[in-house]
């Protein structure tokens, strides 16, 4: 077995935190000293005087009418301070709340429960134990209804109507959506030599962040001010929604998201628990803490995927791809709680055209309600690009299988070429920049693709099951241009304030919010690069609506494309102002000054210069500034991106399958990512490592399933398997750099790239290994039993 170790970073690439001044490079994370010593401050670490604790009673059944709720025994428990039901909330107009996609969701059920785990009542007590004990004493009489658990039957005439709360609703239909040109696509399919059709399922999975969701609500009756610590990826957007929903004045709400133990999209929605904690605090006049347990997180919070897809690909017999067509059935659970820009009911699934030049493309989709938890957009999904990339990358391999063509050769023949960018796809997306073949070739070089093919031929001759799987993805991240992207009417711009103190130290305030991505480091690096101030002298503040500019938060890998751009532009504005001040200090005209990282110097006389800290002192200090220049050295930018950024990558996965047990072992994984300019290559690699691990999890073991009664079968880590160090190989990462032409520093987002790109590579590898059995497709998760069934010619959908 050969495992290649990636080359050590070149010395020039390594950045010492103390080396001054510095900018981009492999700087160690500024947040790590606190995290690795257990000194992070998470929501559950918040302790306030007199704080009470809340627990939530959840429905044990998937679908039932609520006949009655008796809370008297619970209320009689000595330590119990309040029991809240849907009826309590109804009095406040809070029994239903809007979701992020213009649906409504029950905060606490009043009429029916619509999924197992749905919130029914909340108890506020002196401690967590008493609150939990009290839950047992609440008596709910349920009239059980037939559940809709099979998405394929949700639209049957006989299916019970889940959302009878919606006026005039007589079925379980959520929306229909289409993109591309149907007639044109039909015409291209009609003339194609080869058409390959494949049904595939992207199963329901869960982001399962290490920290579950929770909140501490503190309503100050004197000030009339609500402070809410919550596990939120979007504190500003949440605050605005609380203002709108609860009718609280927005300036009297402060949302703080302290350290977050992983989000992965799970912490984008507003959950009933947050609202109940707020109501609990208003009712009791005391701070109220609510933290979910693992089962609550897995069974009731934002899931991901759950797409049943039919894909069709049309090509010439020599492997020129002509068109792709797909029909999707989307399971949205009991409430449409998808968090995507409102114009995009299916998120950015529209990029299912992939990285290829097509003559036509068309997609139609139907979304339905089922008796399952709401969600849909989560788990590093890039707004459903995970599903899109899986579809197209599986289809390309099905085509390669039918044409008996090499999977890489087929891709290379069809790539969009460098001189075609900006490239408008058949579904209307404008890819900003790319050099796909370069990334593909780099992945082949690292993997030594020819040697792998030779090894596979040898192993096959001996009856061994070795598989090689390739995927190539293009993502669309950085939502987005406010002319076409908003969430509930809030434009998707994000902000950054940069303030330079008199002594030259800086504070950077961001509207985006880190959940582990290293923002405290990388935003300091962006400003350091622009201003020459050492990153250790730059503090990054985020996750507090009272202390940061408004913006829509972190998801869809949008922080770097949006707030990252804002930080660079703000720093440049400061540099422009610093130049004016420097010209006064040096008594030369602005035209005679040149910027040397960290100082302005007189052209041709480097001895005459002023540093950025000298300028900062002057900006705040005594004496006149040049005419028209105000004191201080601050800048504030709200960035409206011109376009999304389109990172891409080439992945090669090598698996071995035990022919006796059907256990899949991922032996090698090569990932070449291109996210344009890399601010901190070490952090980028960390993001990629995490995403690749996600990909192995989804491809091989993760699934949220339901039985015929609508019971969730994966409510604990005993039943919801996630990958550990044992299942993942030594990652072999590489890079190419194709800057984004419209981003001020040429950076593209990367946080979700590997989660998006890796599942098809793993599945392609497993299916490739099973080629001797005549297997063209098998659905995730490729557990030993599913692989075994595929080997017996009985591949089954989940
Ligand atoms: N970066 C860089 N150079 C680039 C691009 C990014 O150095 N060209 C750095 C950024 O500065 C940032 C990190 O990489 O520190 C990720 O940046 P970006 O791609 O902009 O993504 P976001 O910061 O917006 O993070 C969101 C993304 C999403 S949507 C999910 S889901 C996910 C992911 O990040 N959730 C995560 N990665 C995660 N990593 C951790 N540890 N925890 C999560 O919850
Ligand atoms: Cu879709 S998961 Mo990330 O966008 O927070």
PDB file of N, CA, C and O in Angstrom, residues 42-48 51-56 128 211-218 226-232 238 242 254-258 260 267 269-279 281 286-293:
ATOM      1  N   UNK A  42     -19.555  28.877  25.133  1.00  0.00           N
ATOM      2  CA  UNK A  42     -20.704  28.473  24.334  1.00  0.00           C
ATOM      3  C   UNK A  42     -21.995  28.886  25.052  1.00  0.00           C
ATOM      4  O   UNK A  42     -21.957  29.292  26.213  1.00  0.00           O
ATOM      5  N   UNK A  43     -23.110  28.738  24.359  1.00  0.00           N
ATOM      6  CA  UNK A  43     -24.388  29.142  24.966  1.00  0.00           C
ATOM      7  C   UNK A  43     -24.589  28.446  26.314  1.00  0.00           C
ATOM      8  O   UNK A  43     -24.992  29.062  27.294  1.00  0.00           O
ATOM      9  N   UNK A  44     -24.257  27.157  26.372  1.00  0.00           N
ATOM     10  CA  UNK A  44     -24.501  26.428  27.626  1.00  0.00           C
ATOM     11  C   UNK A  44     -23.558  26.882  28.744  1.00  0.00           C
ATOM     12  O   UNK A  44     -23.758  26.520  29.902  1.00  0.00           O
ATOM     13  N   UNK A  45     -22.534  27.659  28.404  1.00  0.00           N
ATOM     14  CA  UNK A  45     -21.643  28.189  29.448  1.00  0.00           C
ATOM     15  C   UNK A  45     -22.203  29.463  30.074  1.00  0.00           C
ATOM     16  O   UNK A  45     -21.671  29.939  31.078  1.00  0.00           O
ATOM     17  N   UNK A  46     -23.240  30.019  29.470  1.00  0.00           N
ATOM     18  CA  UNK A  46     -23.807  31.266  30.007  1.00  0.00           C
ATOM     19  C   UNK A  46     -24.554  30.944  31.305  1.00  0.00           C
ATOM     20  O   UNK A  46     -25.438  30.085  31.326  1.00  0.00           O
ATOM     21  N   UNK A  47     -24.169  31.582  32.372  1.00  0.00           N
ATOM     22  CA  UNK A  47     -24.826  31.404  33.676  1.00  0.00           C
ATOM     23  C   UNK A  47     -25.236  32.783  34.153  1.00  0.00           C
ATOM     24  O   UNK A  47     -24.399  33.661  34.284  1.00  0.00           O
ATOM     25  N   UNK A  48     -26.528  32.973  34.412  1.00  0.00           N
ATOM     26  CA  UNK A  48     -26.979  34.283  34.871  1.00  0.00           C
ATOM     27  C   UNK A  48     -27.635  34.117  36.247  1.00  0.00           C
ATOM     28  O   UNK A  48     -28.200  33.055  36.538  1.00  0.00           O
ATOM     29  N   UNK A  51     -31.141  32.220  37.033  1.00  0.00           N
ATOM     30  CA  UNK A  51     -31.527  31.620  35.753  1.00  0.00           C
ATOM     31  C   UNK A  51     -32.364  30.341  35.940  1.00  0.00           C
ATOM     32  O   UNK A  51     -32.042  29.489  36.755  1.00  0.00           O
ATOM     33  N   UNK A  52     -33.437  30.238  35.170  1.00  0.00           N
ATOM     34  CA  UNK A  52     -34.293  29.048  35.189  1.00  0.00           C
ATOM     35  C   UNK A  52     -33.959  28.173  33.975  1.00  0.00           C
ATOM     36  O   UNK A  52     -33.254  28.618  33.057  1.00  0.00           O
ATOM     37  N   UNK A  53     -34.500  26.958  33.983  1.00  0.00           N
ATOM     38  CA  UNK A  53     -34.185  26.017  32.907  1.00  0.00           C
ATOM     39  C   UNK A  53     -35.457  25.499  32.259  1.00  0.00           C
ATOM     40  O   UNK A  53     -36.436  25.234  32.941  1.00  0.00           O
ATOM     41  N   UNK A  54     -35.378  25.360  30.954  1.00  0.00           N
ATOM     42  CA  UNK A  54     -36.569  24.943  30.215  1.00  0.00           C
ATOM     43  C   UNK A  54     -36.342  23.583  29.550  1.00  0.00           C
ATOM     44  O   UNK A  54     -35.228  23.285  29.104  1.00  0.00           O
ATOM     45  N   UNK A  55     -37.390  22.787  29.516  1.00  0.00           N
ATOM     46  CA  UNK A  55     -37.353  21.525  28.764  1.00  0.00           C
ATOM     47  C   UNK A  55     -38.609  21.462  27.911  1.00  0.00           C
ATOM     48  O   UNK A  55     -39.631  22.061  28.245  1.00  0.00           O
ATOM     49  N   UNK A  56     -38.507  20.737  26.811  1.00  0.00           N
ATOM     50  CA  UNK A  56     -39.624  20.705  25.858  1.00  0.00           C
ATOM     51  C   UNK A  56     -40.235  19.304  25.790  1.00  0.00           C
ATOM     52  O   UNK A  56     -39.521  18.304  25.668  1.00  0.00           O
ATOM     53  N   UNK A 128     -32.674  21.924  35.538  1.00  0.00           N
ATOM     54  CA  UNK A 128     -32.919  21.121  34.342  1.00  0.00           C
ATOM     55  C   UNK A 128     -33.631  19.813  34.681  1.00  0.00           C
ATOM     56  O   UNK A 128     -34.469  19.332  33.920  1.00  0.00           O
ATOM     57  N   UNK A 211     -22.172  20.554  19.107  1.00  0.00           N
ATOM     58  CA  UNK A 211     -23.027  21.263  20.060  1.00  0.00           C
ATOM     59  C   UNK A 211     -24.461  21.236  19.522  1.00  0.00           C
ATOM     60  O   UNK A 211     -24.696  21.580  18.368  1.00  0.00           O
ATOM     61  N   UNK A 212     -25.405  20.856  20.366  1.00  0.00           N
ATOM     62  CA  UNK A 212     -26.803  20.874  19.930  1.00  0.00           C
ATOM     63  C   UNK A 212     -27.309  22.326  19.981  1.00  0.00           C
ATOM     64  O   UNK A 212     -26.572  23.225  20.353  1.00  0.00           O
ATOM     65  N   UNK A 213     -28.576  22.529  19.626  1.00  0.00           N
ATOM     66  CA  UNK A 213     -29.108  23.897  19.607  1.00  0.00           C
ATOM     67  C   UNK A 213     -29.586  24.301  21.008  1.00  0.00           C
ATOM     68  O   UNK A 213     -29.980  23.452  21.810  1.00  0.00           O
ATOM     69  N   UNK A 214     -29.568  25.590  21.269  1.00  0.00           N
ATOM     70  CA  UNK A 214     -30.021  26.056  22.575  1.00  0.00           C
ATOM     71  C   UNK A 214     -30.010  27.565  22.658  1.00  0.00           C
ATOM     72  O   UNK A 214     -29.569  28.250  21.724  1.00  0.00           O
ATOM     73  N   UNK A 215     -30.521  28.067  23.778  1.00  0.00           N
ATOM     74  CA  UNK A 215     -30.606  29.517  23.949  1.00  0.00           C
ATOM     75  C   UNK A 215     -30.685  29.870  25.426  1.00  0.00           C
ATOM     76  O   UNK A 215     -31.097  29.049  26.257  1.00  0.00           O
ATOM     77  N   UNK A 216     -30.267  31.080  25.732  1.00  0.00           N
ATOM     78  CA  UNK A 216     -30.557  31.674  27.041  1.00  0.00           C
ATOM     79  C   UNK A 216     -31.262  32.989  26.746  1.00  0.00           C
ATOM     80  O   UNK A 216     -30.707  33.854  26.051  1.00  0.00           O
ATOM     81  N   UNK A 217     -32.509  33.096  27.219  1.00  0.00           N
ATOM     82  CA  UNK A 217     -33.266  34.326  26.982  1.00  0.00           C
ATOM     83  C   UNK A 217     -33.328  35.112  28.277  1.00  0.00           C
ATOM     84  O   UNK A 217     -33.584  34.549  29.346  1.00  0.00           O
ATOM     85  N   UNK A 218     -33.066  36.401  28.192  1.00  0.00           N
ATOM     86  CA  UNK A 218     -33.083  37.250  29.384  1.00  0.00           C
ATOM     87  C   UNK A 218     -33.854  38.525  29.066  1.00  0.00           C
ATOM     88  O   UNK A 218     -33.329  39.425  28.401  1.00  0.00           O
ATOM     89  N   UNK A 226     -34.687  42.606  25.496  1.00  0.00           N
ATOM     90  CA  UNK A 226     -34.458  41.164  25.461  1.00  0.00           C
ATOM     91  C   UNK A 226     -33.033  40.887  24.985  1.00  0.00           C
ATOM     92  O   UNK A 226     -32.623  41.359  23.929  1.00  0.00           O
ATOM     93  N   UNK A 227     -32.300  40.115  25.787  1.00  0.00           N
ATOM     94  CA  UNK A 227     -30.995  39.635  25.329  1.00  0.00           C
ATOM     95  C   UNK A 227     -31.116  38.132  25.132  1.00  0.00           C
ATOM     96  O   UNK A 227     -31.566  37.423  26.033  1.00  0.00           O
ATOM     97  N   UNK A 228     -30.740  37.684  23.955  1.00  0.00           N
ATOM     98  CA  UNK A 228     -30.871  36.260  23.642  1.00  0.00           C
ATOM     99  C   UNK A 228     -29.518  35.709  23.196  1.00  0.00           C
ATOM    100  O   UNK A 228     -29.004  36.101  22.156  1.00  0.00           O
ATOM    101  N   UNK A 229     -28.947  34.834  24.026  1.00  0.00           N
ATOM    102  CA  UNK A 229     -27.776  34.088  23.576  1.00  0.00           C
ATOM    103  C   UNK A 229     -28.316  32.884  22.833  1.00  0.00           C
ATOM    104  O   UNK A 229     -29.150  32.144  23.389  1.00  0.00           O
ATOM    105  N   UNK A 230     -27.929  32.678  21.619  1.00  0.00           N
ATOM    106  CA  UNK A 230     -28.472  31.510  20.934  1.00  0.00           C
ATOM    107  C   UNK A 230     -27.483  30.951  19.942  1.00  0.00           C
ATOM    108  O   UNK A 230     -26.578  31.643  19.484  1.00  0.00           O
ATOM    109  N   UNK A 231     -27.681  29.673  19.638  1.00  0.00           N
ATOM    110  CA  UNK A 231     -26.813  28.983  18.686  1.00  0.00           C
ATOM    111  C   UNK A 231     -27.289  29.353  17.284  1.00  0.00           C
ATOM    112  O   UNK A 231     -27.996  28.587  16.655  1.00  0.00           O
ATOM    113  N   UNK A 232     -26.906  30.535  16.833  1.00  0.00           N
ATOM    114  CA  UNK A 232     -27.424  31.009  15.556  1.00  0.00           C
ATOM    115  C   UNK A 232     -26.300  31.312  14.574  1.00  0.00           C
ATOM    116  O   UNK A 232     -25.311  31.937  14.928  1.00  0.00           O
ATOM    117  N   UNK A 238     -32.034  36.733  12.577  1.00  0.00           N
ATOM    118  CA  UNK A 238     -32.915  36.228  13.632  1.00  0.00           C
ATOM    119  C   UNK A 238     -33.537  37.394  14.410  1.00  0.00           C
ATOM    120  O   UNK A 238     -34.726  37.391  14.706  1.00  0.00           O
ATOM    121  N   UNK A 242     -37.462  38.051  15.017  1.00  0.00           N
ATOM    122  CA  UNK A 242     -38.102  38.134  16.338  1.00  0.00           C
ATOM    123  C   UNK A 242     -38.893  39.434  16.447  1.00  0.00           C
ATOM    124  O   UNK A 242     -39.992  39.470  17.014  1.00  0.00           O
ATOM    125  N   UNK A 254     -31.288  42.126  21.579  1.00  0.00           N
ATOM    126  CA  UNK A 254     -29.866  41.882  21.307  1.00  0.00           C
ATOM    127  C   UNK A 254     -29.669  40.379  21.187  1.00  0.00           C
ATOM    128  O   UNK A 254     -29.959  39.631  22.124  1.00  0.00           O
ATOM    129  N   UNK A 255     -29.220  39.931  20.028  1.00  0.00           N
ATOM    130  CA  UNK A 255     -28.956  38.505  19.849  1.00  0.00           C
ATOM    131  C   UNK A 255     -27.444  38.301  19.872  1.00  0.00           C
ATOM    132  O   UNK A 255     -26.706  38.958  19.127  1.00  0.00           O
ATOM    133  N   UNK A 256     -27.017  37.419  20.747  1.00  0.00           N
ATOM    134  CA  UNK A 256     -25.590  37.122  20.853  1.00  0.00           C
ATOM    135  C   UNK A 256     -25.386  35.651  20.504  1.00  0.00           C
ATOM    136  O   UNK A 256     -26.004  34.770  21.105  1.00  0.00           O
ATOM    137  N   UNK A 257     -24.536  35.398  19.524  1.00  0.00           N
ATOM    138  CA  UNK A 257     -24.128  34.021  19.249  1.00  0.00           C
ATOM    139  C   UNK A 257     -22.685  33.923  19.686  1.00  0.00           C
ATOM    140  O   UNK A 257     -21.799  34.402  18.990  1.00  0.00           O
ATOM    141  N   UNK A 258     -22.432  33.333  20.824  1.00  0.00           N
ATOM    142  CA  UNK A 258     -21.045  33.249  21.292  1.00  0.00           C
ATOM    143  C   UNK A 258     -20.318  32.174  20.504  1.00  0.00           C
ATOM    144  O   UNK A 258     -20.608  31.979  19.334  1.00  0.00           O
ATOM    145  N   UNK A 260     -19.717  28.860  18.783  1.00  0.00           N
ATOM    146  CA  UNK A 260     -20.702  27.898  18.300  1.00  0.00           C
ATOM    147  C   UNK A 260     -19.955  26.600  17.993  1.00  0.00           C
ATOM    148  O   UNK A 260     -18.954  26.612  17.278  1.00  0.00           O
ATOM    149  N   UNK A 267     -27.993  25.454  12.255  1.00  0.00           N
ATOM    150  CA  UNK A 267     -28.280  26.585  13.138  1.00  0.00           C
ATOM    151  C   UNK A 267     -28.705  27.833  12.364  1.00  0.00           C
ATOM    152  O   UNK A 267     -28.550  28.956  12.850  1.00  0.00           O
ATOM    153  N   UNK A 269     -32.071  28.000  10.884  1.00  0.00           N
ATOM    154  CA  UNK A 269     -33.483  28.292  11.166  1.00  0.00           C
ATOM    155  C   UNK A 269     -33.708  28.802  12.590  1.00  0.00           C
ATOM    156  O   UNK A 269     -32.856  28.643  13.464  1.00  0.00           O
ATOM    157  N   UNK A 270     -34.877  29.403  12.795  1.00  0.00           N
ATOM    158  CA  UNK A 270     -35.328  29.731  14.144  1.00  0.00           C
ATOM    159  C   UNK A 270     -36.158  28.548  14.619  1.00  0.00           C
ATOM    160  O   UNK A 270     -37.087  28.124  13.939  1.00  0.00           O
ATOM    161  N   UNK A 271     -35.792  27.992  15.776  1.00  0.00           N
ATOM    162  CA  UNK A 271     -36.515  26.829  16.292  1.00  0.00           C
ATOM    163  C   UNK A 271     -37.525  27.240  17.362  1.00  0.00           C
ATOM    164  O   UNK A 271     -37.309  28.224  18.078  1.00  0.00           O
ATOM    165  N   UNK A 272     -38.598  26.457  17.489  1.00  0.00           N
ATOM    166  CA  UNK A 272     -39.596  26.748  18.519  1.00  0.00           C
ATOM    167  C   UNK A 272     -38.972  26.920  19.906  1.00  0.00           C
ATOM    168  O   UNK A 272     -39.432  27.746  20.688  1.00  0.00           O
ATOM    169  N   UNK A 273     -37.915  26.164  20.203  1.00  0.00           N
ATOM    170  CA  UNK A 273     -37.278  26.261  21.518  1.00  0.00           C
ATOM    171  C   UNK A 273     -36.792  27.672  21.827  1.00  0.00           C
ATOM    172  O   UNK A 273     -36.876  28.144  22.974  1.00  0.00           O
ATOM    173  N   UNK A 274     -36.262  28.370  20.818  1.00  0.00           N
ATOM    174  CA  UNK A 274     -35.785  29.745  21.049  1.00  0.00           C
ATOM    175  C   UNK A 274     -36.966  30.631  21.452  1.00  0.00           C
ATOM    176  O   UNK A 274     -36.878  31.419  22.388  1.00  0.00           O
ATOM    177  N   UNK A 275     -38.053  30.468  20.701  1.00  0.00           N
ATOM    178  CA  UNK A 275     -39.232  31.306  20.952  1.00  0.00           C
ATOM    179  C   UNK A 275     -39.800  31.003  22.341  1.00  0.00           C
ATOM    180  O   UNK A 275     -40.147  31.911  23.107  1.00  0.00           O
ATOM    181  N   UNK A 276     -39.854  29.707  22.691  1.00  0.00           N
ATOM    182  CA  UNK A 276     -40.387  29.330  24.005  1.00  0.00           C
ATOM    183  C   UNK A 276     -39.502  29.862  25.134  1.00  0.00           C
ATOM    184  O   UNK A 276     -40.009  30.282  26.185  1.00  0.00           O
ATOM    185  N   UNK A 277     -38.188  29.846  24.932  1.00  0.00           N
ATOM    186  CA  UNK A 277     -37.286  30.379  25.971  1.00  0.00           C
ATOM    187  C   UNK A 277     -37.550  31.872  26.164  1.00  0.00           C
ATOM    188  O   UNK A 277     -37.562  32.372  27.300  1.00  0.00           O
ATOM    189  N   UNK A 278     -37.786  32.583  25.063  1.00  0.00           N
ATOM    190  CA  UNK A 278     -38.085  34.013  25.156  1.00  0.00           C
ATOM    191  C   UNK A 278     -39.391  34.211  25.934  1.00  0.00           C
ATOM    192  O   UNK A 278     -39.448  35.006  26.879  1.00  0.00           O
ATOM    193  N   UNK A 279     -40.403  33.451  25.550  1.00  0.00           N
ATOM    194  CA  UNK A 279     -41.693  33.582  26.246  1.00  0.00           C
ATOM    195  C   UNK A 279     -41.526  33.207  27.724  1.00  0.00           C
ATOM    196  O   UNK A 279     -42.043  33.895  28.618  1.00  0.00           O
ATOM    197  N   UNK A 281     -38.967  33.601  29.608  1.00  0.00           N
ATOM    198  CA  UNK A 281     -38.325  34.689  30.334  1.00  0.00           C
ATOM    199  C   UNK A 281     -39.280  35.860  30.533  1.00  0.00           C
ATOM    200  O   UNK A 281     -39.298  36.482  31.601  1.00  0.00           O
ATOM    201  N   UNK A 286     -37.445  36.032  34.645  1.00  0.00           N
ATOM    202  CA  UNK A 286     -36.117  35.495  34.963  1.00  0.00           C
ATOM    203  C   UNK A 286     -35.437  35.040  33.662  1.00  0.00           C
ATOM    204  O   UNK A 286     -36.115  34.700  32.698  1.00  0.00           O
ATOM    205  N   UNK A 287     -34.108  34.984  33.678  1.00  0.00           N
ATOM    206  CA  UNK A 287     -33.434  34.395  32.510  1.00  0.00           C
ATOM    207  C   UNK A 287     -33.780  32.909  32.396  1.00  0.00           C
ATOM    208  O   UNK A 287     -33.909  32.228  33.421  1.00  0.00           O
ATOM    209  N   UNK A 288     -33.939  32.432  31.170  1.00  0.00           N
ATOM    210  CA  UNK A 288     -34.315  31.026  30.951  1.00  0.00           C
ATOM    211  C   UNK A 288     -33.342  30.378  29.968  1.00  0.00           C
ATOM    212  O   UNK A 288     -33.101  30.908  28.880  1.00  0.00           O
ATOM    213  N   UNK A 289     -32.813  29.232  30.378  1.00  0.00           N
ATOM    214  CA  UNK A 289     -31.898  28.496  29.487  1.00  0.00           C
ATOM    215  C   UNK A 289     -32.577  27.244  28.940  1.00  0.00           C
ATOM    216  O   UNK A 289     -33.266  26.527  29.660  1.00  0.00           O
ATOM    217  N   UNK A 290     -32.355  27.013  27.653  1.00  0.00           N
ATOM    218  CA  UNK A 290     -32.839  25.778  27.020  1.00  0.00           C
ATOM    219  C   UNK A 290     -31.711  25.183  26.182  1.00  0.00           C
ATOM    220  O   UNK A 290     -31.142  25.876  25.343  1.00  0.00           O
ATOM    221  N   UNK A 291     -31.372  23.935  26.433  1.00  0.00           N
ATOM    222  CA  UNK A 291     -30.396  23.232  25.592  1.00  0.00           C
ATOM    223  C   UNK A 291     -31.003  21.882  25.203  1.00  0.00           C
ATOM    224  O   UNK A 291     -31.425  21.110  26.056  1.00  0.00           O
ATOM    225  N   UNK A 292     -30.986  21.626  23.911  1.00  0.00           N
ATOM    226  CA  UNK A 292     -31.472  20.331  23.417  1.00  0.00           C
ATOM    227  C   UNK A 292     -30.552  19.198  23.838  1.00  0.00           C
ATOM    228  O   UNK A 292     -29.348  19.419  24.000  1.00  0.00           O
ATOM    229  N   UNK A 293     -31.071  17.985  23.866  1.00  0.00           N
ATOM    230  CA  UNK A 293     -30.164  16.842  23.952  1.00  0.00           C
ATOM    231  C   UNK A 293     -29.960  16.290  22.537  1.00  0.00           C
ATOM    232  O   UNK A 293     -30.521  16.801  21.565  1.00  0.00           O
TER     233      UNK A 293
END
